[in-house]
Coordinates of C-alpha atoms in Angstrom, one line a residue:
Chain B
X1 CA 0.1 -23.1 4.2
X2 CA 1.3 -19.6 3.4
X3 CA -1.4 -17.5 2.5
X4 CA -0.6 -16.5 -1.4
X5 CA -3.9 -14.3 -2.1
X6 CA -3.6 -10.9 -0.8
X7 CA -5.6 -7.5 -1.0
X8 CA -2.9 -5.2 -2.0
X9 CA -5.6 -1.9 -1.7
X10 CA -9.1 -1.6 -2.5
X11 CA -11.2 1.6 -3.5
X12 CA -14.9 1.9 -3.7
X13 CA -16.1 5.3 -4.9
X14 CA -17.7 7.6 -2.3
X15 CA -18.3 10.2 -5.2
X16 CA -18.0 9.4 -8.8
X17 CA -14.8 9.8 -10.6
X18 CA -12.6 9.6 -13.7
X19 CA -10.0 7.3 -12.2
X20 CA -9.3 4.3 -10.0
X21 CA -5.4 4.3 -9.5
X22 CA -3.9 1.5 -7.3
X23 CA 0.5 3.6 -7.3
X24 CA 2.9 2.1 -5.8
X25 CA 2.5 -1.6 -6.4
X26 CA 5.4 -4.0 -4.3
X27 CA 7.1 -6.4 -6.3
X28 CA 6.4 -9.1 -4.1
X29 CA 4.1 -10.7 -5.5
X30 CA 4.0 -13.0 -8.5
X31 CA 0.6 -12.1 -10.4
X32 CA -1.6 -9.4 -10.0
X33 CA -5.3 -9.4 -10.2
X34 CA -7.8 -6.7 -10.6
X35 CA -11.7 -7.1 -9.6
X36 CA -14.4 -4.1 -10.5
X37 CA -18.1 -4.0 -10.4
X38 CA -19.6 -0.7 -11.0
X39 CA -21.6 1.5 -13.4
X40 CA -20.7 4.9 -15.2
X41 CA -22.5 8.2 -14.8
X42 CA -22.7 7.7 -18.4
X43 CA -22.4 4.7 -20.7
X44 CA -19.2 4.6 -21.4
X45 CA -15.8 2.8 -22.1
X46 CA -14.0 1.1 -19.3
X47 CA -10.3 1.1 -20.0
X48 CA -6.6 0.6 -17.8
X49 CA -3.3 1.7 -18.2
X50 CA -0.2 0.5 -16.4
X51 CA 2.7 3.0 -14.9
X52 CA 0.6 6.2 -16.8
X53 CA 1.7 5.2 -20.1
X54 CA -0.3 7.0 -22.9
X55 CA 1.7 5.8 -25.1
X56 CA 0.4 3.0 -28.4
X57 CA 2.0 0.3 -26.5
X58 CA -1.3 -2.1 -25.5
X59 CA -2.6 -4.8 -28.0
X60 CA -5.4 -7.4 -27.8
X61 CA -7.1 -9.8 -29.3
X62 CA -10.8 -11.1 -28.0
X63 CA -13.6 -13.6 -27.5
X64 CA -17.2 -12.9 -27.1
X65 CA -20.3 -13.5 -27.0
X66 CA -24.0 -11.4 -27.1
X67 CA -26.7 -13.6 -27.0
X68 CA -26.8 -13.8 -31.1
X69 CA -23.5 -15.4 -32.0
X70 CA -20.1 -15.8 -31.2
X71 CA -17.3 -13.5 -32.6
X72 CA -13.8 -12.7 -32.0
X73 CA -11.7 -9.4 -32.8
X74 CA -8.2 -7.7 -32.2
X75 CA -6.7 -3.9 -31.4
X76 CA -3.3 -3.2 -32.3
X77 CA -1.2 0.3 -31.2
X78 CA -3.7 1.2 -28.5
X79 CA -2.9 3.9 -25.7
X80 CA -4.8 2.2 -23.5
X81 CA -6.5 -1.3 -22.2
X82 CA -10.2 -1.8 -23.2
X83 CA -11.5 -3.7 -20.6
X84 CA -15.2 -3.5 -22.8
X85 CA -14.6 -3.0 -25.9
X86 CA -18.2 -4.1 -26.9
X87 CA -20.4 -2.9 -24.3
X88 CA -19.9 0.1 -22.4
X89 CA -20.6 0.2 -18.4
X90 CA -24.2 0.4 -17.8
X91 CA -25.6 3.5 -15.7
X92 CA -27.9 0.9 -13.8
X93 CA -26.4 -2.3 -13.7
X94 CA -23.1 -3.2 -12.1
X95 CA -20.6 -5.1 -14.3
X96 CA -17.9 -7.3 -13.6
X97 CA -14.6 -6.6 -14.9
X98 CA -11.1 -9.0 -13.8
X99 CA -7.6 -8.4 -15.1
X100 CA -5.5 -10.8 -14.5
X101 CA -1.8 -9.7 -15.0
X102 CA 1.0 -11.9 -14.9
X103 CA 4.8 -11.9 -14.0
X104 CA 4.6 -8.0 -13.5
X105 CA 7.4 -7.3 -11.8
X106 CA 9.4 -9.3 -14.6
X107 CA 11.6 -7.7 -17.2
X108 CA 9.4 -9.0 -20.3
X109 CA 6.3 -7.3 -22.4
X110 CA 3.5 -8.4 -20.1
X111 CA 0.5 -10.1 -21.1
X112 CA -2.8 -10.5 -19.4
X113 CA -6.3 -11.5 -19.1
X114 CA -9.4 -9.7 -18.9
X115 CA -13.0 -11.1 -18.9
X116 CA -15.9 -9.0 -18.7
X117 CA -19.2 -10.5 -17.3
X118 CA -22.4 -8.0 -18.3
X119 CA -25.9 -9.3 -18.9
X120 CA -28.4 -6.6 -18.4
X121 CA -31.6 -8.9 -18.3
X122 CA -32.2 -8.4 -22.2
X123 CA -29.0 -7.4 -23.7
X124 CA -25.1 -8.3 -22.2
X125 CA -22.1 -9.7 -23.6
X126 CA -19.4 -12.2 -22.0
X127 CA -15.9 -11.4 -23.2
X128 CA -12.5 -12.9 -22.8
X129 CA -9.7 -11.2 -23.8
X130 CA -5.5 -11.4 -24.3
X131 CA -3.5 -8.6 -24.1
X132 CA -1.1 -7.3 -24.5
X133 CA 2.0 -4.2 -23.0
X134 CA 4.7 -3.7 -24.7
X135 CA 6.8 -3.1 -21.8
X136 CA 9.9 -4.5 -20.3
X137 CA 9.4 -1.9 -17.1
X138 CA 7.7 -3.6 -13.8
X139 CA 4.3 -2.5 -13.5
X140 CA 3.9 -0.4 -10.1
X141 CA 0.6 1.2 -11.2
X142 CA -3.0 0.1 -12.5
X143 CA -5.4 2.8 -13.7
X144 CA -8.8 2.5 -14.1
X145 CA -10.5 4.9 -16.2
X146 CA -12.9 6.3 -18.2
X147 CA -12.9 9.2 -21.0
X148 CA -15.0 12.1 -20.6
X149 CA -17.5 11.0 -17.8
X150 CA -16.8 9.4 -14.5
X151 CA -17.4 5.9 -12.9
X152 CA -20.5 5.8 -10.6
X153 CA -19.8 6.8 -6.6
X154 CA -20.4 2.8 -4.9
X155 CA -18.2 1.0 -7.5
X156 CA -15.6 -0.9 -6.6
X157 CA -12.3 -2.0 -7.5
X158 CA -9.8 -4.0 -5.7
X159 CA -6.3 -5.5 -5.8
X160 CA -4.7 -8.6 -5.4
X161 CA -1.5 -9.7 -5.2
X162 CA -0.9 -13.9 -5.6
X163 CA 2.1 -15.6 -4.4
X164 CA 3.8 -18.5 -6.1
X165 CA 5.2 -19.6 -2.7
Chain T
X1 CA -1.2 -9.6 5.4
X2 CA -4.5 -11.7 6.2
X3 CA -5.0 -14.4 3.9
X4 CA -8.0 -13.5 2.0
X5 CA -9.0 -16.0 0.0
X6 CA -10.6 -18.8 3.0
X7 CA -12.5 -21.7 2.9
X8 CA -16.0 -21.2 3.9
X9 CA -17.8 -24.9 3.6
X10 CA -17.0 -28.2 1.3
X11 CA -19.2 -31.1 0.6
X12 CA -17.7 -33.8 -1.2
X13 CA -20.3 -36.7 -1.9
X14 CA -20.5 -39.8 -0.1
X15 CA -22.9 -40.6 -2.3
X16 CA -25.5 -39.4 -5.2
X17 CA -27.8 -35.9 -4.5
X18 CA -29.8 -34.0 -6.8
X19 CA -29.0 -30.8 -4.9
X20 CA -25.6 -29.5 -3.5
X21 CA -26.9 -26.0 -0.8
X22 CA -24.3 -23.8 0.8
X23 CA -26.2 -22.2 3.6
X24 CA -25.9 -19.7 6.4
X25 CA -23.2 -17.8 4.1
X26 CA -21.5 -15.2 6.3
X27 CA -21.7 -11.4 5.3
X28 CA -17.9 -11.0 5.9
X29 CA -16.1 -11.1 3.1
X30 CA -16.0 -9.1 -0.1
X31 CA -16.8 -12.2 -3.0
X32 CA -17.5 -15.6 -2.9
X33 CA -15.5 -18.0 -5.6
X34 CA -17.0 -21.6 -6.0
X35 CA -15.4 -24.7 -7.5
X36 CA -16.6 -27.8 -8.3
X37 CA -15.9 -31.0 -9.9
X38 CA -19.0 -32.9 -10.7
X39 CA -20.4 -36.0 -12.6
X40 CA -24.1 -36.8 -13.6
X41 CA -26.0 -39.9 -13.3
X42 CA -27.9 -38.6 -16.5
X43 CA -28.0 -41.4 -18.4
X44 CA -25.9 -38.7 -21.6
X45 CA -22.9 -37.9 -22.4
X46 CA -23.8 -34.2 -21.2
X47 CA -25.9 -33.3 -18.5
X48 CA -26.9 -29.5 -17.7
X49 CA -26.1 -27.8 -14.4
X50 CA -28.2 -25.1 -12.6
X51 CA -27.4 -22.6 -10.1
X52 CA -29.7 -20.7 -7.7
X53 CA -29.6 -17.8 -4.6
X54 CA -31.5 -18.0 -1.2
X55 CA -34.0 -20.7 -2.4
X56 CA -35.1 -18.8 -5.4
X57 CA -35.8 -20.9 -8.1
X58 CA -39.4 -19.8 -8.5
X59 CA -39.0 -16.0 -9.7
X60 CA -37.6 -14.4 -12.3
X61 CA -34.9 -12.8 -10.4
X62 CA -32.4 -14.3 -13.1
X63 CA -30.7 -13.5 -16.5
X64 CA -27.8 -14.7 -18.3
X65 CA -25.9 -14.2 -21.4
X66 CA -23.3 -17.1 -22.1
X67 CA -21.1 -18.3 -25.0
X68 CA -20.1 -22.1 -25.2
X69 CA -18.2 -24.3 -27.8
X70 CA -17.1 -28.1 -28.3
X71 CA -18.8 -31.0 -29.4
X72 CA -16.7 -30.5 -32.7
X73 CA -20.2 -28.0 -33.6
X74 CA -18.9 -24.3 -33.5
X75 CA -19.1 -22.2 -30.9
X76 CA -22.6 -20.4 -29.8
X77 CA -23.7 -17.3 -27.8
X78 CA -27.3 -16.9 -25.9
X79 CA -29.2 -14.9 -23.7
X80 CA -31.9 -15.6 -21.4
X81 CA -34.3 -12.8 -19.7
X82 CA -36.0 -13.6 -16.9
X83 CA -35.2 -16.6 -15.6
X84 CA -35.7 -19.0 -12.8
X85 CA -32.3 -19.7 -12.2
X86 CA -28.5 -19.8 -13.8
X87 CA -27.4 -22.3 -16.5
X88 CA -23.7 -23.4 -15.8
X89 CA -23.3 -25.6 -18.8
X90 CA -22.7 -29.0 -19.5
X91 CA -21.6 -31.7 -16.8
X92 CA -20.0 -34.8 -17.6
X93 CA -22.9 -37.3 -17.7
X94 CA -23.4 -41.1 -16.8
X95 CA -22.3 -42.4 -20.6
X96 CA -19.5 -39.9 -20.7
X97 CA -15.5 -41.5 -20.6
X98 CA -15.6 -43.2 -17.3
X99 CA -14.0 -41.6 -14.0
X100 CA -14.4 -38.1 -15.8
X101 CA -15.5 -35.3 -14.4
X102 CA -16.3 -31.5 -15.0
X103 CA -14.8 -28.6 -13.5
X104 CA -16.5 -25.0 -12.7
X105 CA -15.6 -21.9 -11.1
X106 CA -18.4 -19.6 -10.2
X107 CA -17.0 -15.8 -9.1
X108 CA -19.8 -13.7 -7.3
X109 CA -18.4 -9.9 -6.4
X110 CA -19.9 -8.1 -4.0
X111 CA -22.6 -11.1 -2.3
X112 CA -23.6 -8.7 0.1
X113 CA -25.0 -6.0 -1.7
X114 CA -28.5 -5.9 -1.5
X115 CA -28.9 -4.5 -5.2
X116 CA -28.2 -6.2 -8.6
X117 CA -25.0 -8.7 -8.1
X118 CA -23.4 -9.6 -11.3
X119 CA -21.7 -13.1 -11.8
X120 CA -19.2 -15.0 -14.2
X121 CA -18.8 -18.7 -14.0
X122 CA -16.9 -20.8 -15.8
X123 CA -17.4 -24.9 -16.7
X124 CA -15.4 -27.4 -18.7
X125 CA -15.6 -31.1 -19.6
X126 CA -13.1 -32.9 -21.5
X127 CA -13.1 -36.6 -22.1
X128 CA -10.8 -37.7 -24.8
X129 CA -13.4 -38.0 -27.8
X130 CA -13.9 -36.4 -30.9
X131 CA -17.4 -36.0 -30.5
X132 CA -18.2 -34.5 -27.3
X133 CA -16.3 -32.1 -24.5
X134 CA -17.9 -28.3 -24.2
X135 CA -16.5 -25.2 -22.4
X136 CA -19.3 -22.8 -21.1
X137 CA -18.1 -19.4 -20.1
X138 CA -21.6 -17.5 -18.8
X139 CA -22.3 -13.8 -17.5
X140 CA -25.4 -14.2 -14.9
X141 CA -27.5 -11.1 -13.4
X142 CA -29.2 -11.6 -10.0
X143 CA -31.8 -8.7 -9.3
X144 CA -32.8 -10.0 -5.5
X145 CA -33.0 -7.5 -3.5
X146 CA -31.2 -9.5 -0.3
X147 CA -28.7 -10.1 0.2
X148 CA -27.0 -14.3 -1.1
X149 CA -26.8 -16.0 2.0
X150 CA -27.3 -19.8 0.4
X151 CA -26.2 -20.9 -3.2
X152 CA -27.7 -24.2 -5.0
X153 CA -26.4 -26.3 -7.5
X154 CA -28.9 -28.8 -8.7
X155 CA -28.0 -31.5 -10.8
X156 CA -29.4 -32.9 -14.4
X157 CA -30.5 -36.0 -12.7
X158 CA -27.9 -36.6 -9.2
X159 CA -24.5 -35.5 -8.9
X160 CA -22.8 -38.7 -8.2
X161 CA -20.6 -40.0 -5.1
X162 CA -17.4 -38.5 -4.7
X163 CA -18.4 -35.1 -6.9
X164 CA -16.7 -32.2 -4.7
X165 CA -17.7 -29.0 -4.2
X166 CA -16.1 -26.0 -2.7
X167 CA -17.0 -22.5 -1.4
X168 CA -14.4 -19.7 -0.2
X169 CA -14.4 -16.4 0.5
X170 CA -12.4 -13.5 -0.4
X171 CA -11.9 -10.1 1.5
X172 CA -10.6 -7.1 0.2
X173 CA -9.1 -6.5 3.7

């Protein structure tokens, strides 16, 4: 059997930083997948962007849960993914973070999925969320990133690339 | 490229435990993925499913904030501090539609680590009624300080004969 999940590149943080860029992607593969667990010097927002595009072309729509209910919500004309758009990155606890993307080396607005596992022994949130790029280019680079303040130096993020044959 | 994503140990049942252990769970890779597909001898239509690390069932090394919805009720969200272990959801239990069974995938990043390890897991049962069938998506926190070298499912009452379970690695390199 061929092997069809790959590590593409990984990076763990030997100092804390603003960025985790996986650049120049191969086509290759079929999906993509993304794995982080890591903290932020601060708390603060975890968000992605694909090929550095700042533009509002990232949408999504989510599911999640606290500990006190259940609750759904939607972004539209973002410049960038929130991968926690409910819970910042601790400073203490690491948090999970996968983005699944699919088809991105096709020639269609590519859509993916994002779950975010954080329970901080007291207060958390599991969320599940679509989105959404509105673009037709092949996606040859994933940015992590955070807006003023840096991701904590031991987190890690690596990528996979999945093979439909 | 290596193949990264390997088979570490299976156990499908020959007949009914209470208990499924992986043991002896090398250091070497990067994650661990589980996957199951279990049914209950609870005499229910549900039957919960537990997970623990390294024998620990007896501290409160655990927490856990999950969402779930089915059973035609809504959908609900929960946290739990300080637990003894982590609640998976809802297996398919002894009065559920025969020859069902639920499915879960538990992801563990970074195993090894010998600080807090975060996990996500993820169970569903389905069994063509309008009364019952749940999804359980939970976000789990394990503060042991070693490292997870063993992982143990325990059952409501026994995890019945031919209930599979599956353990792999992945590597980032």
């Amino acid at each position: 059997m061929p092997a069809t999940y790959e590590p593409i590149a990984t990076t763990t943080l030997s100092t804390a930083a603003s960025s985790i860029t996986f650049s120049s992607i191969p086509s290759t593969y079929t999906d993509l997948r993304v794995v982080f667990v890591g903290t932020g010097t601060t708390s603060v927002g975890l968000k992605a962007r694909f090929n550095g595009d700042t533009g509002t072309n990232y949408s999504y729509t989510e599911l999640f849960g606290n500990g006190t209910g259940v609750f759904s919500g939607r972004g539209t004309s973002l410049n960038y993914f929130s991968l926690d758009p409910q819970r910042n990155l601790s400073t203490t606890i690491p948090i999970m973070n996968t983005l699944d993307v699919f088809s991105y080396a096709g020639s269609t607005n590519k859509t993916t999925l994002v779950t975010q596992s954080d329970d901080e022994n007291g207060v958390g949130v599991i969320l599940n969320m679509a989105h959404l790029w509105r673009s037709t280019s092949a996606i040859n680079e994933i940015s992590l990133l955070v807006f003023s303040s840096t991701i904590t130096a031991g987190s890690i993020a690596t990528l996979y690339g999945i093979k439909n044959a | 490229m290596p193949n990264t994503y390997q088979l570490i140990s299976s156990n499908v049942l020959s007949s009914n435990v209470a208990s499924v252990t992986f043991s002896s769970i090398p250091a070497t890779y990067t994650d661990l993925v589980m996957r199951w597909s279990v049914r209950d001898s609870n005499v229910s239509v549900n039957a919960n499913n537990f997970i623990y690390y390294n024998g620990n069932s007896s501290t409160t090394s655990y927490s856990q904030t999950y969402f779930r919805g089915g059973n035609s009720n809504g959908v609900s969200s929960t946290r739990n501090t300080d637990d003894n272990d982590i609640y998976l959801g809802y297996n398919n239990g002894s009065t559920s539609t025969s020859n069902t069974f639920s499915s879960g995938e538990l992801y563990i990043p970074n195993y090894a680590s010998t600080s807090t390890r975060p996990m996500s897991s993820f169970l569903a049962n389905e069994e063509n009624s309008t009364s019952s069938g749940w999804m359980h998506i939970n976000a789990g926190l394990y503060r042991g300080t070693n490292a997870i070298t063993s992982i143990t499912l325990t059952a409501s009452v026994n995890f019945l004969a031919n209930s599979s379970f599956y353990l792999y690695g992945i590597s980032k390199s």
